[in-house]
mmCIF file of C-alpha atoms in Angstrom:
data_model
loop_
_atom_site.group_PDB
_atom_site.id
_atom_site.type_symbol
_atom_site.label_atom_id
_atom_site.label_comp_id
_atom_site.label_asym_id
_atom_site.label_seq_id
_atom_site.Cartn_x
_atom_site.Cartn_y
_atom_site.Cartn_z
ATOM 1 C CA GLY A 1 13.984 24.060 -18.625
ATOM 2 C CA ALA A 2 11.442 24.067 -15.797
ATOM 3 C CA GLY A 3 9.202 21.062 -15.515
ATOM 4 C CA VAL A 4 5.633 20.753 -14.336
ATOM 5 C CA SER A 5 5.242 22.163 -10.859
ATOM 6 C CA GLN A 6 2.505 21.475 -8.349
ATOM 7 C CA SER A 7 1.538 23.031 -5.068
ATOM 8 C CA PRO A 8 1.245 22.323 -2.276
ATOM 9 C CA SER A 9 3.426 19.230 -2.139
ATOM 10 C CA ASN A 10 1.480 17.974 0.856
ATOM 11 C CA LYS A 11 -1.966 18.846 2.100
ATOM 12 C CA VAL A 12 -3.634 17.547 5.222
ATOM 13 C CA THR A 13 -7.268 18.448 5.675
ATOM 14 C CA GLU A 14 -10.257 17.447 7.702
ATOM 15 C CA LYS A 15 -13.160 15.535 6.270
ATOM 16 C CA GLY A 16 -15.741 17.899 4.848
ATOM 17 C CA LYS A 17 -13.344 20.734 4.022
ATOM 18 C CA ASP A 18 -12.690 21.988 0.496
ATOM 19 C CA VAL A 19 -9.190 21.866 -0.998
ATOM 20 C CA GLU A 20 -7.547 23.423 -4.029
ATOM 21 C CA LEU A 21 -4.555 21.903 -5.755
ATOM 22 C CA ARG A 22 -2.518 23.875 -8.248
ATOM 23 C CA CYS A 23 -0.604 22.862 -11.347
ATOM 24 C CA ASP A 24 1.782 24.959 -13.421
ATOM 25 C CA PRO A 25 2.453 23.194 -16.723
ATOM 26 C CA ILE A 26 5.583 23.440 -18.802
ATOM 27 C CA SER A 27 5.593 26.759 -20.628
ATOM 28 C CA GLY A 28 4.069 26.458 -24.086
ATOM 29 C CA HIS A 29 2.338 23.150 -23.441
ATOM 30 C CA THR A 30 -1.236 23.370 -24.622
ATOM 31 C CA ALA A 31 -2.553 20.178 -23.046
ATOM 32 C CA LEU A 32 -2.840 19.617 -19.295
ATOM 33 C CA TYR A 33 -3.936 16.491 -17.437
ATOM 34 C CA TRP A 34 -4.865 15.509 -13.908
ATOM 35 C CA TYR A 35 -4.462 11.992 -12.536
ATOM 36 C CA ARG A 36 -4.867 10.427 -9.134
ATOM 37 C CA GLN A 37 -2.559 7.802 -7.673
ATOM 38 C CA SER A 38 -3.900 5.858 -4.733
ATOM 39 C CA LEU A 39 -3.280 2.525 -3.080
ATOM 40 C CA GLY A 40 -5.474 -0.113 -4.582
ATOM 41 C CA GLN A 41 -6.579 2.044 -7.497
ATOM 42 C CA GLY A 42 -3.285 2.752 -9.205
ATOM 43 C CA LEU A 43 -3.093 5.727 -11.531
ATOM 44 C CA GLU A 44 -6.476 7.027 -12.665
ATOM 45 C CA PHE A 45 -7.203 9.671 -15.252
ATOM 46 C CA LEU A 46 -9.350 12.529 -13.939
ATOM 47 C CA ILE A 47 -9.589 15.328 -16.497
ATOM 48 C CA TYR A 48 -7.725 16.929 -19.354
ATOM 49 C CA PHE A 49 -7.637 20.311 -21.030
ATOM 50 C CA GLN A 50 -6.597 20.875 -24.623
ATOM 51 C CA GLY A 51 -6.190 24.490 -25.688
ATOM 52 C CA ASN A 52 -9.519 26.289 -25.750
ATOM 53 C CA SER A 53 -11.577 23.129 -26.210
ATOM 54 C CA ALA A 54 -14.051 21.968 -23.598
ATOM 55 C CA PRO A 55 -12.240 19.787 -21.063
ATOM 56 C CA ASP A 56 -12.717 16.043 -20.980
ATOM 57 C CA LYS A 57 -14.118 15.493 -17.488
ATOM 58 C CA SER A 58 -14.975 11.853 -17.955
ATOM 59 C CA GLY A 59 -12.611 10.633 -15.245
ATOM 60 C CA LEU A 60 -13.843 12.828 -12.396
ATOM 61 C CA PRO A 61 -15.160 10.442 -9.731
ATOM 62 C CA SER A 62 -17.965 12.657 -8.431
ATOM 63 C CA ASP A 63 -19.441 16.124 -8.711
ATOM 64 C CA ARG A 64 -17.373 17.139 -5.692
ATOM 65 C CA PHE A 65 -14.408 17.298 -8.072
ATOM 66 C CA SER A 66 -13.920 20.143 -10.497
ATOM 67 C CA ALA A 67 -11.045 21.740 -12.344
ATOM 68 C CA GLU A 68 -10.385 24.859 -14.285
ATOM 69 C CA ARG A 69 -7.565 26.185 -16.356
ATOM 70 C CA THR A 70 -7.067 29.914 -16.489
ATOM 71 C CA GLY A 71 -5.455 31.653 -19.412
ATOM 72 C CA GLY A 72 -4.510 28.363 -20.996
ATOM 73 C CA SER A 73 -1.806 27.831 -18.393
ATOM 74 C CA VAL A 74 -2.251 27.264 -14.661
ATOM 75 C CA SER A 75 -4.860 24.757 -13.552
ATOM 76 C CA THR A 76 -6.629 24.283 -10.238
ATOM 77 C CA LEU A 77 -8.256 21.053 -9.133
ATOM 78 C CA THR A 78 -10.879 21.614 -6.458
ATOM 79 C CA ILE A 79 -12.320 18.939 -4.231
ATOM 80 C CA GLN A 80 -15.345 19.991 -2.220
ATOM 81 C CA ARG A 81 -16.461 18.357 1.008
ATOM 82 C CA THR A 82 -13.451 16.050 1.055
ATOM 83 C CA GLN A 83 -13.879 12.433 2.094
ATOM 84 C CA GLN A 84 -11.285 10.018 3.432
ATOM 85 C CA GLU A 85 -11.367 8.086 0.163
ATOM 86 C CA ASP A 86 -10.085 11.227 -1.580
ATOM 87 C CA SER A 87 -6.711 10.680 0.098
ATOM 88 C CA ALA A 88 -4.234 10.110 -2.713
ATOM 89 C CA VAL A 89 -1.435 11.703 -4.660
ATOM 90 C CA TYR A 90 -2.822 14.031 -7.312
ATOM 91 C CA LEU A 91 -0.603 14.270 -10.356
ATOM 92 C CA CYS A 92 -0.569 16.840 -13.087
ATOM 93 C CA ALA A 93 0.990 16.380 -16.516
ATOM 94 C CA SER A 94 1.367 18.502 -19.619
ATOM 95 C CA THR A 95 2.208 18.028 -23.292
ATOM 96 C CA PRO A 96 2.822 20.285 -26.273
ATOM 97 C CA THR A 97 -0.085 18.595 -28.032
ATOM 98 C CA ARG A 98 -2.521 15.986 -26.793
ATOM 99 C CA THR A 99 -0.859 13.143 -28.684
ATOM 100 C CA ASP A 100 2.580 13.781 -27.260
ATOM 101 C CA THR A 101 4.425 12.327 -24.313
ATOM 102 C CA GLN A 102 2.980 13.482 -21.006
ATOM 103 C CA TYR A 103 5.445 15.026 -18.555
ATOM 104 C CA PHE A 104 4.458 14.668 -14.942
ATOM 105 C CA GLY A 105 4.846 16.937 -11.967
ATOM 106 C CA PRO A 106 5.862 15.787 -8.482
ATOM 107 C CA GLY A 107 2.285 15.532 -7.280
ATOM 108 C CA THR A 108 0.332 16.765 -4.286
ATOM 109 C CA ARG A 109 -0.158 14.252 -1.508
ATOM 110 C CA LEU A 110 -3.608 14.817 -0.044
ATOM 111 C CA THR A 111 -4.501 13.313 3.303
ATOM 112 C CA VAL A 112 -8.063 13.607 4.532
ATOM 113 C CA LEU A 113 -8.415 12.931 8.249
ATOM 114 C CA ALA B 1 -12.424 1.122 -23.269
ATOM 115 C CA GLN B 2 -8.728 0.504 -23.190
ATOM 116 C CA SER B 3 -7.251 -1.457 -20.300
ATOM 117 C CA VAL B 4 -3.649 -2.296 -19.489
ATOM 118 C CA SER B 5 -2.414 -5.385 -17.710
ATOM 119 C CA GLN B 6 0.982 -5.728 -16.093
ATOM 120 C CA HIS B 7 1.830 -9.313 -15.352
ATOM 121 C CA ASN B 8 3.853 -8.926 -12.182
ATOM 122 C CA HIS B 9 3.084 -6.730 -9.213
ATOM 123 C CA HIS B 10 6.334 -7.359 -7.404
ATOM 124 C CA VAL B 11 9.707 -8.516 -8.703
ATOM 125 C CA ILE B 12 12.839 -9.090 -6.657
ATOM 126 C CA LEU B 13 16.123 -9.805 -8.357
ATOM 127 C CA SER B 14 19.852 -9.500 -7.848
ATOM 128 C CA GLU B 15 22.170 -7.023 -9.496
ATOM 129 C CA ALA B 16 23.320 -8.111 -12.958
ATOM 130 C CA ALA B 17 20.221 -10.243 -13.464
ATOM 131 C CA SER B 18 18.075 -9.654 -16.511
ATOM 132 C CA LEU B 19 14.683 -8.024 -16.171
ATOM 133 C CA GLU B 20 11.575 -8.439 -18.255
ATOM 134 C CA LEU B 21 8.256 -6.861 -17.338
ATOM 135 C CA GLY B 22 5.168 -7.831 -19.239
ATOM 136 C CA CYS B 23 2.503 -5.417 -20.453
ATOM 137 C CA ASN B 24 -0.599 -6.141 -22.488
ATOM 138 C CA TYR B 25 -3.312 -3.767 -23.616
ATOM 139 C CA SER B 26 -6.814 -4.617 -24.636
ATOM 140 C CA CYS B 27 -7.883 -2.666 -27.692
ATOM 141 C CA GLY B 28 -6.435 -2.627 -31.168
ATOM 142 C CA GLY B 29 -6.144 0.231 -33.571
ATOM 143 C CA THR B 30 -3.621 3.020 -33.402
ATOM 144 C CA VAL B 31 -1.973 3.249 -30.009
ATOM 145 C CA ASN B 32 0.875 5.058 -28.337
ATOM 146 C CA LEU B 33 2.710 3.002 -25.739
ATOM 147 C CA PHE B 34 4.832 4.161 -22.820
ATOM 148 C CA TRP B 35 6.839 2.904 -19.925
ATOM 149 C CA TYR B 36 7.177 5.266 -17.006
ATOM 150 C CA VAL B 37 9.325 4.765 -13.925
ATOM 151 C CA GLN B 38 8.896 6.131 -10.434
ATOM 152 C CA TYR B 39 12.031 5.974 -8.284
ATOM 153 C CA PRO B 40 11.560 6.124 -4.516
ATOM 154 C CA GLY B 41 10.541 9.621 -3.518
ATOM 155 C CA GLN B 42 10.578 10.906 -7.078
ATOM 156 C CA HIS B 43 7.920 11.683 -9.650
ATOM 157 C CA LEU B 44 6.970 9.726 -12.729
ATOM 158 C CA GLN B 45 9.564 9.851 -15.476
ATOM 159 C CA LEU B 46 9.402 8.573 -19.019
ATOM 160 C CA LEU B 47 11.611 5.553 -19.714
ATOM 161 C CA LEU B 48 10.674 5.034 -23.330
ATOM 162 C CA LYS B 49 7.810 5.289 -25.767
ATOM 163 C CA TYR B 50 6.520 3.820 -28.990
ATOM 164 C CA PHE B 51 4.497 5.861 -31.456
ATOM 165 C CA SER B 52 5.316 4.215 -34.781
ATOM 166 C CA GLY B 53 8.166 2.715 -36.776
ATOM 167 C CA ASP B 54 10.693 0.231 -35.431
ATOM 168 C CA PRO B 55 8.852 -1.895 -32.860
ATOM 169 C CA LEU B 56 12.003 -2.282 -30.782
ATOM 170 C CA VAL B 57 12.503 0.957 -28.907
ATOM 171 C CA LYS B 58 15.373 1.946 -26.711
ATOM 172 C CA GLY B 59 15.029 4.209 -23.747
ATOM 173 C CA ILE B 60 17.128 5.677 -21.011
ATOM 174 C CA LYS B 61 19.361 3.719 -18.639
ATOM 175 C CA GLY B 62 19.717 0.716 -20.916
ATOM 176 C CA PHE B 63 16.027 -0.166 -21.055
ATOM 177 C CA GLU B 64 14.306 -1.329 -24.203
ATOM 178 C CA ALA B 65 10.828 -2.498 -25.105
ATOM 179 C CA GLU B 66 9.325 -4.421 -27.970
ATOM 180 C CA PHE B 67 5.911 -3.703 -29.429
ATOM 181 C CA ILE B 68 4.247 -6.844 -30.748
ATOM 182 C CA LYS B 69 1.015 -5.741 -32.363
ATOM 183 C CA SER B 70 -0.345 -9.258 -32.872
ATOM 184 C CA LYS B 71 -0.014 -9.936 -29.148
ATOM 185 C CA PHE B 72 -1.103 -6.480 -27.959
ATOM 186 C CA SER B 73 2.079 -6.446 -25.918
ATOM 187 C CA PHE B 74 4.798 -3.970 -25.032
ATOM 188 C CA ASN B 75 7.244 -5.750 -22.759
ATOM 189 C CA LEU B 76 10.083 -3.935 -21.036
ATOM 190 C CA ARG B 77 13.563 -5.423 -20.799
ATOM 191 C CA LYS B 78 16.952 -4.693 -19.372
ATOM 192 C CA PRO B 79 19.792 -7.198 -19.784
ATOM 193 C CA SER B 80 21.591 -6.401 -16.529
ATOM 194 C CA VAL B 81 19.948 -4.482 -13.720
ATOM 195 C CA GLN B 82 21.599 -2.301 -11.118
ATOM 196 C CA TRP B 83 20.606 -1.510 -7.562
ATOM 197 C CA SER B 84 19.598 1.950 -8.800
ATOM 198 C CA ASP B 85 16.882 0.366 -10.957
ATOM 199 C CA THR B 86 14.842 -0.261 -7.830
ATOM 200 C CA ALA B 87 11.605 1.540 -8.608
ATOM 201 C CA GLU B 88 8.002 1.117 -9.651
ATOM 202 C CA TYR B 89 7.416 0.669 -13.356
ATOM 203 C CA PHE B 90 4.204 1.583 -15.128
ATOM 204 C CA CYS B 91 3.068 0.656 -18.584
ATOM 205 C CA ALA B 92 0.659 3.134 -20.183
ATOM 206 C CA VAL B 93 -1.328 3.376 -23.379
ATOM 207 C CA ASN B 94 -3.357 5.962 -25.175
ATOM 208 C CA SER B 95 -5.296 5.374 -28.336
ATOM 209 C CA ALA B 96 -6.843 7.197 -31.216
ATOM 210 C CA ASP B 97 -10.291 7.325 -29.650
ATOM 211 C CA SER B 98 -8.975 9.072 -26.541
ATOM 212 C CA TRP B 99 -5.527 10.516 -27.049
ATOM 213 C CA GLY B 100 -5.786 12.652 -23.959
ATOM 214 C CA LYS B 101 -6.259 9.795 -21.542
ATOM 215 C CA LEU B 102 -3.323 7.699 -20.565
ATOM 216 C CA GLN B 103 -4.501 4.332 -19.307
ATOM 217 C CA PHE B 104 -1.998 2.951 -16.830
ATOM 218 C CA GLY B 105 -1.282 -0.558 -15.707
ATOM 219 C CA ALA B 106 -1.254 -1.309 -11.994
ATOM 220 C CA GLY B 107 2.514 -0.987 -11.827
ATOM 221 C CA THR B 108 5.317 -3.395 -11.005
ATOM 222 C CA GLN B 109 7.464 -2.810 -7.964
ATOM 223 C CA VAL B 110 11.013 -3.911 -8.806
ATOM 224 C CA VAL B 111 13.530 -4.419 -6.024
ATOM 225 C CA VAL B 112 17.144 -5.033 -6.986
ATOM 226 C CA THR B 113 19.301 -6.458 -4.236
ATOM 227 C CA PRO B 114 23.049 -5.784 -4.120
#
């Protein structure tokens, strides 16, 4: 079946611009996660959504970062006023339940000039 | 908070050599343990996982890992590597106090030479 998909695959933006990254989880998966993979920082948890519960935002690095999940499916990660240190690969994952194996998408490579 | 330590950042070995990658996590209690692999140009894929039961788990492509609770370790092994095993390997843990958050190790870049 289809895996986790993310768009765009690459995004180049100028410092100070806002960007939106999209994640389509595996159909039927109730939990959705965002991570960031950057040189020197490795893989960092950002946020996760579980069903209709309030999201766990504890990994968001600043208030410039936000995410929403509409209809319990698609999620959008928004970064406002991007900075060069936001350059990274943003990964999305989903699971049938929050204790299950996380299946990762291909990521969005964000470059902030 | 949980943390994960991978012992080697970079490993170079020849085909047919044996591979062992170390992974230790910091907090006890109930944990789920994972090894993910990222081949060049590809996304993260699950190699194997431990939730409960037999502490020796077998994954895809001939990999296995052993959970040793007393040592907080989950080391990855493969008896004979192939060139196609060149990749970055990540150990990851989640625990009962934060199931939603996978804590990853820094990763080990493995290069297998022909």
